[in-house]
mmCIF file of C-alpha atoms in Angstrom:
data_model
loop_
_atom_site.group_PDB
_atom_site.id
_atom_site.type_symbol
_atom_site.label_atom_id
_atom_site.label_comp_id
_atom_site.label_asym_id
_atom_site.label_seq_id
_atom_site.Cartn_x
_atom_site.Cartn_y
_atom_site.Cartn_z
ATOM 1 C CA MET L 1 25.446 -9.307 -22.826
ATOM 2 C CA THR L 2 27.078 -11.437 -25.592
ATOM 3 C CA GLY L 3 25.708 -15.075 -23.830
ATOM 4 C CA THR L 4 24.606 -17.128 -25.349
ATOM 5 C CA GLY L 5 24.236 -20.764 -25.221
ATOM 6 C CA ALA L 6 26.137 -23.943 -27.578
ATOM 7 C CA SER L 7 23.573 -24.386 -29.573
ATOM 8 C CA GLY L 8 22.704 -20.713 -29.477
ATOM 9 C CA ALA L 9 26.225 -19.883 -30.559
ATOM 10 C CA ARG L 10 25.900 -22.482 -33.225
ATOM 11 C CA SER L 11 22.924 -21.340 -34.661
ATOM 12 C CA ALA L 12 25.025 -18.213 -34.486
ATOM 13 C CA VAL L 13 27.964 -18.942 -36.271
ATOM 14 C CA GLU L 14 25.420 -20.725 -39.354
ATOM 15 C CA TRP L 15 23.814 -18.127 -39.465
ATOM 16 C CA LEU L 16 26.372 -15.568 -40.038
ATOM 17 C CA VAL L 17 28.446 -18.445 -42.496
ATOM 18 C CA SER L 18 24.930 -18.568 -44.608
ATOM 19 C CA VAL L 19 26.634 -15.279 -46.252
ATOM 20 C CA ALA L 20 30.075 -16.537 -46.581
ATOM 21 C CA PRO L 21 31.358 -18.118 -50.682
ATOM 22 C CA ASP L 22 32.341 -20.794 -48.528
ATOM 23 C CA PRO L 23 30.914 -21.195 -45.576
ATOM 24 C CA ASP L 24 33.367 -24.085 -44.561
ATOM 25 C CA ALA L 25 36.026 -22.117 -45.376
ATOM 26 C CA CYS L 26 34.865 -19.489 -43.172
ATOM 27 C CA ARG L 27 34.344 -21.797 -40.320
ATOM 28 C CA TRP L 28 38.383 -22.942 -41.077
ATOM 29 C CA GLU L 29 39.409 -19.313 -40.818
ATOM 30 C CA TRP L 30 37.349 -19.209 -37.477
ATOM 31 C CA GLU L 31 39.259 -22.064 -35.845
ATOM 32 C CA ARG L 32 42.524 -21.062 -37.266
ATOM 33 C CA ASN L 33 42.797 -17.455 -37.141
ATOM 34 C CA PRO L 34 45.164 -16.324 -34.183
ATOM 35 C CA HIS L 35 42.447 -13.254 -33.451
ATOM 36 C CA GLY L 36 39.523 -15.780 -34.110
ATOM 37 C CA VAL L 37 37.749 -13.688 -36.983
ATOM 38 C CA ALA L 38 37.257 -14.177 -40.369
ATOM 39 C CA LEU L 39 35.474 -11.691 -43.511
ATOM 40 C CA LEU L 40 32.026 -11.940 -44.139
ATOM 41 C CA PRO L 41 30.112 -9.864 -46.993
ATOM 42 C CA ALA L 42 27.613 -7.329 -45.750
ATOM 43 C CA GLY L 43 24.826 -6.556 -47.996
ATOM 44 C CA ARG L 44 23.059 -9.861 -48.206
ATOM 45 C CA ARG L 45 21.249 -11.154 -45.273
ATOM 46 C CA TRP L 46 22.543 -8.019 -43.250
ATOM 47 C CA ASP L 47 23.973 -4.136 -43.349
ATOM 48 C CA VAL L 48 26.195 -2.720 -40.752
ATOM 49 C CA LEU L 49 25.978 1.027 -40.048
ATOM 50 C CA ILE L 50 29.199 2.077 -38.149
ATOM 51 C CA LEU L 51 29.661 4.509 -35.525
ATOM 52 C CA PRO L 52 32.011 6.136 -33.493
ATOM 53 C CA ALA L 53 32.062 4.590 -29.856
ATOM 54 C CA GLU L 54 31.557 7.551 -28.123
ATOM 55 C CA LEU L 55 27.888 8.093 -29.850
ATOM 56 C CA GLY L 56 27.324 3.974 -30.480
ATOM 57 C CA TYR L 57 27.918 2.783 -26.990
ATOM 58 C CA PRO L 58 25.070 5.532 -25.484
ATOM 59 C CA THR L 59 23.170 4.359 -28.572
ATOM 60 C CA LEU L 60 23.477 0.837 -27.516
ATOM 61 C CA ASP L 61 22.068 1.883 -24.402
ATOM 62 C CA VAL L 62 19.417 3.645 -25.315
ATOM 63 C CA LEU L 63 17.998 0.779 -28.049
ATOM 64 C CA THR L 64 18.444 -2.040 -25.005
ATOM 65 C CA ARG L 65 15.626 0.525 -22.717
ATOM 66 C CA LEU L 66 13.732 -0.203 -26.047
ATOM 67 C CA VAL L 67 13.862 -3.331 -27.482
ATOM 68 C CA ASP L 68 14.403 -7.053 -25.189
ATOM 69 C CA ARG L 69 17.218 -8.003 -27.956
ATOM 70 C CA PRO L 70 18.808 -5.881 -30.524
ATOM 71 C CA GLY L 71 20.445 -7.286 -33.325
ATOM 72 C CA PRO L 72 23.903 -7.568 -33.170
ATOM 73 C CA VAL L 73 26.622 -5.567 -32.728
ATOM 74 C CA LEU L 74 30.374 -5.419 -32.749
ATOM 75 C CA ALA L 75 33.039 -3.756 -31.333
ATOM 76 C CA ASP L 76 35.991 -3.242 -33.419
ATOM 77 C CA PHE L 77 39.844 -3.548 -32.172
ATOM 78 C CA GLY L 78 40.467 -0.464 -29.394
ATOM 79 C CA ASP L 79 37.003 -0.105 -28.963
ATOM 80 C CA ALA L 80 36.686 2.796 -31.101
ATOM 81 C CA ARG L 81 33.820 1.900 -33.380
ATOM 82 C CA THR L 82 30.817 0.295 -32.920
ATOM 83 C CA GLY L 83 28.828 -2.013 -35.979
ATOM 84 C CA PHE L 84 24.859 -2.035 -36.015
ATOM 85 C CA PHE L 85 23.467 -5.449 -37.884
ATOM 86 C CA VAL L 86 20.454 -4.102 -39.501
ATOM 87 C CA PRO L 87 18.436 -4.987 -42.606
ATOM 88 C CA PRO L 88 20.428 -5.262 -46.388
ATOM 89 C CA GLY L 89 19.951 -2.119 -48.144
ATOM 90 C CA THR L 90 19.886 -0.238 -45.125
ATOM 91 C CA ALA L 91 23.433 0.828 -46.032
ATOM 92 C CA THR L 92 22.561 2.848 -49.368
ATOM 93 C CA ARG L 93 19.782 4.559 -47.758
ATOM 94 C CA TRP L 94 21.354 6.028 -44.635
ATOM 95 C CA LEU L 95 21.743 9.312 -44.682
ATOM 96 C CA GLY L 96 23.604 10.591 -41.408
ATOM 97 C CA THR L 97 27.290 12.485 -40.562
ATOM 98 C CA GLY L 98 29.578 10.746 -39.349
ATOM 99 C CA VAL L 99 28.070 7.239 -39.958
ATOM 100 C CA ARG L 100 29.900 4.807 -42.052
ATOM 101 C CA GLY L 101 27.714 1.932 -43.528
ATOM 102 C CA ALA L 102 28.908 -1.355 -44.591
ATOM 103 C CA GLY L 103 26.362 -3.186 -47.255
ATOM 104 C CA ALA L 104 26.639 -4.875 -50.712
ATOM 105 C CA GLY L 105 30.355 -5.068 -51.969
ATOM 106 C CA THR L 106 31.815 -4.565 -48.956
ATOM 107 C CA TRP L 107 33.167 -7.082 -45.726
ATOM 108 C CA ILE L 108 33.467 -7.033 -42.130
ATOM 109 C CA VAL L 109 35.532 -8.689 -39.786
ATOM 110 C CA VAL L 110 33.500 -10.989 -37.727
ATOM 111 C CA PRO L 111 34.379 -12.783 -34.370
ATOM 112 C CA TYR L 112 33.313 -16.043 -33.523
ATOM 113 C CA PRO L 113 30.537 -16.127 -31.766
ATOM 114 C CA GLY L 114 30.206 -17.131 -28.017
ATOM 115 C CA ARG L 115 33.936 -16.704 -28.097
ATOM 116 C CA ALA L 116 36.711 -14.015 -26.749
ATOM 117 C CA THR L 117 38.736 -13.009 -29.204
ATOM 118 C CA GLY L 118 41.947 -9.938 -29.019
ATOM 119 C CA GLY L 119 40.475 -7.409 -30.844
ATOM 120 C CA VAL L 120 36.725 -7.395 -32.569
ATOM 121 C CA ARG L 121 34.450 -8.339 -30.163
ATOM 122 C CA TRP L 122 30.426 -8.806 -29.916
ATOM 123 C CA LEU L 123 28.761 -6.734 -27.849
ATOM 124 C CA VAL L 124 25.215 -8.415 -28.767
ATOM 125 C CA ALA L 125 25.960 -11.453 -30.455
ATOM 126 C CA PRO L 126 23.986 -13.224 -33.388
ATOM 127 C CA ASP L 127 20.669 -15.036 -31.982
ATOM 128 C CA GLY L 128 21.056 -17.600 -34.204
ATOM 129 C CA ALA L 129 17.680 -16.362 -35.644
ATOM 130 C CA GLY L 130 18.312 -13.239 -37.906
ATOM 131 C CA THR L 131 17.293 -10.866 -35.575
ATOM 132 C CA LEU L 132 18.662 -7.201 -36.784
ATOM 133 C CA THR L 133 18.285 -3.831 -35.343
ATOM 134 C CA ASP L 134 15.543 -2.001 -37.151
ATOM 135 C CA ALA L 135 16.951 0.963 -38.641
ATOM 136 C CA ALA L 136 14.185 3.045 -37.878
ATOM 137 C CA LEU L 137 14.430 2.343 -33.856
ATOM 138 C CA LEU L 138 18.255 2.766 -34.411
ATOM 139 C CA GLU L 139 18.069 6.344 -35.578
ATOM 140 C CA MET L 140 15.593 7.542 -32.649
ATOM 141 C CA ALA L 141 18.132 5.721 -30.039
ATOM 142 C CA MET L 142 20.761 7.810 -32.018
ATOM 143 C CA HIS L 143 18.998 11.088 -31.423
ATOM 144 C CA GLU L 144 18.114 10.107 -28.265
ATOM 145 C CA ALA L 145 21.810 9.308 -27.181
ATOM 146 C CA ALA L 146 23.238 12.489 -29.112
ATOM 147 C CA GLY L 147 20.737 14.160 -26.884
ATOM 148 C CA HIS L 148 22.266 12.972 -23.748
ATOM 149 C CA ILE L 149 25.577 13.494 -24.834
ATOM 150 C CA GLY L 150 24.917 16.919 -25.813
ATOM 151 C CA ARG L 151 22.906 18.111 -22.401
ATOM 152 C CA ALA L 152 26.061 16.471 -20.484
ATOM 153 C CA GLY L 153 28.868 18.100 -22.459
ATOM 154 C CA GLY L 154 26.804 21.195 -22.974
ATOM 155 C CA GLY L 155 26.329 22.373 -19.444
ATOM 156 C CA SER L 156 22.493 22.785 -19.828
#
């Protein structure tokens, strides 16, 4: 699901570093950080909604049935959480139990697109065109995923 060609990875890199205070320093960090990650500010081109993995993975499954390609999605170290890239401003308006938002004034750990890292990884890599997951669609997918989880665990 993370597959992007070489030119797609370059476009994704340019899209991601466009939010960095110093894009060259960001590229340098990706090259030299032993984990292959850099810190990028949220809230400029995207916010990130962070779900616990037990909801995040099923939500991604629902999303991929609803749209050809959702926006970028990250999995953190240990696969404990998933982060969905959504339009800027979403994090400040989001009301959801158990969902954390990274928006203006926050930073997230981002791996280089198209490269395997030892920790944070792309479940869906950025496409370079700025595709984001629509927040209303994400909410609908979360509700459907939670319903499936509840039915599977509730014995009904």
